[in-house]
Coordinates of C-alpha atoms in Angstrom, one line a residue:
M1 CA 91.2 74.0 77.5
H2 CA 92.5 77.0 75.3
L3 CA 94.3 79.2 77.8
H4 CA 94.0 82.2 75.3
T5 CA 89.8 81.7 75.9
L6 CA 90.7 82.2 79.6
A7 CA 92.7 85.0 79.3
Q8 CA 90.4 86.8 77.3
R9 CA 87.9 86.6 79.8
L10 CA 90.4 87.7 82.5
L11 CA 91.2 91.0 80.6
R12 CA 87.7 91.8 80.2
L13 CA 87.4 91.4 84.2
P14 CA 87.4 95.3 86.2
P15 CA 90.6 96.3 87.9
S16 CA 90.8 94.7 91.6
C17 CA 93.8 96.5 92.7
G18 CA 94.6 100.2 91.3
S19 CA 94.6 99.4 87.4
V20 CA 95.7 96.0 87.6
R21 CA 93.6 93.2 87.6
L22 CA 95.4 90.3 90.2
V23 CA 94.8 86.9 89.6
G24 CA 95.4 84.1 92.3
V25 CA 96.3 80.6 91.7
D26 CA 96.5 78.3 94.4
G27 CA 96.2 74.8 95.7
H28 CA 98.1 72.6 97.5
A29 CA 101.9 72.2 97.2
G30 CA 102.7 69.9 93.6
S31 CA 98.9 70.8 92.3
G32 CA 100.8 72.2 88.9
K33 CA 100.0 75.7 90.0
T34 CA 103.7 76.9 88.5
T35 CA 103.4 75.3 85.3
F36 CA 99.9 76.3 84.6
A37 CA 100.4 80.1 85.5
A38 CA 103.2 80.0 83.3
G39 CA 101.2 78.8 80.5
L40 CA 98.6 81.4 80.8
A41 CA 101.0 84.4 81.5
G42 CA 102.1 83.2 77.9
A43 CA 98.8 83.6 76.7
L44 CA 98.2 86.8 78.8
G45 CA 101.1 88.1 76.1
G46 CA 103.7 87.7 79.2
A47 CA 102.1 88.8 82.1
P48 CA 104.1 89.2 85.3
V49 CA 103.9 86.3 87.9
L50 CA 104.2 86.7 91.3
H51 CA 105.4 83.3 92.9
L52 CA 104.8 83.1 96.5
D53 CA 107.9 81.2 97.0
D54 CA 109.7 84.1 96.8
I55 CA 107.3 85.4 99.7
A56 CA 107.7 82.8 102.2
T57 CA 110.8 81.9 103.9
H58 CA 112.3 78.8 106.2
D59 CA 110.6 80.8 109.2
E60 CA 107.5 82.2 107.8
F61 CA 105.9 79.7 105.9
F62 CA 101.9 81.4 105.7
A63 CA 102.8 84.5 108.3
W64 CA 104.2 87.0 105.1
D65 CA 100.8 88.3 104.0
G66 CA 101.6 91.5 106.4
R67 CA 104.6 91.9 104.1
L68 CA 102.8 91.0 100.8
L69 CA 100.6 93.8 101.3
R70 CA 103.1 96.3 101.8
E71 CA 105.7 95.8 99.3
V72 CA 103.0 94.5 96.5
V73 CA 99.5 95.2 97.2
E74 CA 99.5 98.5 98.2
P75 CA 101.6 99.9 95.7
L76 CA 100.0 98.2 93.0
G77 CA 96.5 99.8 94.5
R78 CA 98.2 103.2 94.1
G79 CA 99.5 103.2 91.0
E80 CA 102.9 102.3 91.5
S81 CA 104.6 99.6 90.6
A82 CA 105.9 97.2 93.6
R83 CA 109.5 96.1 94.6
Y84 CA 110.0 93.0 97.0
R85 CA 113.1 90.9 98.0
P86 CA 112.5 87.4 96.9
Y87 CA 113.5 85.2 99.3
D88 CA 116.6 82.6 98.2
W89 CA 115.8 79.1 100.0
R90 CA 119.3 77.7 99.6
L91 CA 120.9 80.9 101.3
R92 CA 118.0 81.0 103.6
D93 CA 118.1 84.8 103.2
F94 CA 116.4 87.5 100.8
G95 CA 117.9 88.6 97.9
P96 CA 118.4 92.1 96.0
A97 CA 115.1 93.9 95.7
R98 CA 112.9 93.0 92.5
T99 CA 110.4 95.1 90.8
L100 CA 107.0 94.1 89.7
P101 CA 105.7 96.2 86.9
R102 CA 102.2 97.5 86.8
A103 CA 100.5 95.3 83.9
P104 CA 96.7 94.9 83.0
V105 CA 96.7 91.3 84.7
I106 CA 99.2 90.3 87.4
L107 CA 99.3 86.4 88.4
V108 CA 100.0 85.5 92.2
E109 CA 100.7 82.0 92.1
G110 CA 101.2 79.7 95.7
V111 CA 99.7 78.4 98.0
G112 CA 98.1 81.0 99.9
A113 CA 97.4 82.9 97.0
G114 CA 93.4 82.7 97.8
R115 CA 94.2 83.6 101.8
R116 CA 91.8 86.1 103.7
A117 CA 94.2 88.8 104.0
L118 CA 94.5 88.8 99.3
R119 CA 91.2 88.2 98.6
P120 CA 89.5 91.4 98.4
R121 CA 92.0 92.4 95.8
L122 CA 92.0 89.8 93.6
A123 CA 90.1 90.4 90.2
A124 CA 89.3 86.4 90.1
L125 CA 90.8 83.1 92.5
L126 CA 91.6 79.9 90.5
W127 CA 92.3 76.7 92.3
M128 CA 93.9 73.8 91.3
E129 CA 91.6 70.7 91.9
L130 CA 93.9 67.8 93.1
G131 CA 93.8 66.3 96.3
H132 CA 96.2 67.1 98.8
E133 CA 97.6 63.5 99.4
E134 CA 98.0 63.0 95.5
A135 CA 99.7 66.9 95.0
W136 CA 102.0 66.6 98.1
A137 CA 103.3 62.8 96.5
R138 CA 103.8 64.5 93.1
G139 CA 105.9 67.7 95.2
R140 CA 108.2 65.0 97.3
R141 CA 109.1 62.8 93.9
R142 CA 109.6 65.8 92.4
D143 CA 112.3 67.5 95.4
G144 CA 113.8 63.9 95.9
S145 CA 114.6 62.3 99.7
A146 CA 117.2 65.1 100.4
Q147 CA 113.8 67.5 100.8
S148 CA 111.8 65.1 102.9
D149 CA 112.3 66.7 106.1
F150 CA 111.4 69.9 104.4
W151 CA 108.6 68.6 103.7
E152 CA 107.6 67.1 106.7
R153 CA 106.9 70.7 107.8
W154 CA 105.8 72.1 104.7
V155 CA 102.7 69.4 105.5
R156 CA 102.1 70.0 109.2
A157 CA 101.7 73.6 108.1
E158 CA 100.1 73.7 104.9
R159 CA 97.3 71.4 106.8
R160 CA 97.2 74.2 109.6
H161 CA 96.7 76.9 107.1
F162 CA 94.1 75.9 105.0
A163 CA 92.3 74.1 108.2
E164 CA 92.5 78.0 109.5
D165 CA 92.2 80.1 106.2
P166 CA 91.1 77.8 103.6
S167 CA 91.1 78.9 99.7
E168 CA 89.0 76.6 97.7
P169 CA 85.3 77.7 99.1
F170 CA 85.9 81.0 97.6
A171 CA 87.5 80.1 94.0
D172 CA 85.4 81.5 90.8
L173 CA 87.3 78.8 88.7
L174 CA 88.6 75.1 89.5
V175 CA 91.2 74.1 87.0
R176 CA 91.8 70.2 86.5
Q177 CA 95.2 69.1 84.4
C178 CA 94.5 66.8 81.8
S179 CA 96.5 65.1 79.2
D180 CA 95.3 67.1 76.8
G181 CA 95.4 70.5 78.4
Y182 CA 93.2 71.7 80.9
E183 CA 89.4 71.7 82.1
V184 CA 88.2 74.7 83.5
L185 CA 84.5 74.3 85.8
P186 CA 82.9 76.7 87.8
G187 CA 84.2 77.2 91.7
P188 CA 82.5 77.2 95.0
A189 CA 82.3 81.4 94.8
G190 CA 81.2 81.5 90.8
T191 CA 77.9 82.9 90.2
P192 CA 75.6 83.0 87.3
G193 CA 77.1 84.8 84.5
R194 CA 80.5 85.0 86.0
G195 CA 81.6 81.4 86.6
P196 CA 82.3 79.3 83.5
S197 CA 78.8 77.8 82.5
V198 CA 80.6 74.7 80.1
T199 CA 83.6 72.6 80.2
D200 CA 86.0 74.2 77.5
R201 CA 88.7 71.7 76.8
D202 CA 88.9 71.6 72.7
G203 CA 87.8 74.9 71.6
P204 CA 86.6 78.4 72.6
A205 CA 83.4 78.3 74.5
S206 CA 81.3 80.6 76.6
V207 CA 83.1 80.5 80.1
W208 CA 82.2 83.8 81.7

């Protein structure tokens, strides 16, 4: 799919958090969220990307929603820039504060981006459609055997999170990575006139 086509349609959505369109990119760990979000951010002219890996911690794989709302969502909703301290997974501590400026679209990328606490402030939710076993296998290959203990803990936590607070049923769009780009399909929450009506891989089409 031409990401510029998707970008233009996202820009036409009404703001969802102050003047900002928050767009969630969710999916299983290892499903390609970061790569896709980087490409979409470029198509949006350099849109800011909030990586949830900077919000989660060793002790809070998923219990970070209150902090995200306080430090990021609520300030953006008031028309302010957000400030948060990204977590350093190597040092196991928070780093210096980072500013997240207001922009027409801000991408929130990571496992749990479509969680219950955040969904009311999202303009759209995109789900990377890759099965959990394949995604986790890709993640393990990426991180190597040194992270095997971490992945054991992560998989248990992710299973529990999505069992209690699923994102996929609320996705507006499903994104599949293909050899020649991305295929974007209607999500379970897509409604006539909002979700995409056709697959758009080779050229612009009416997807919203």
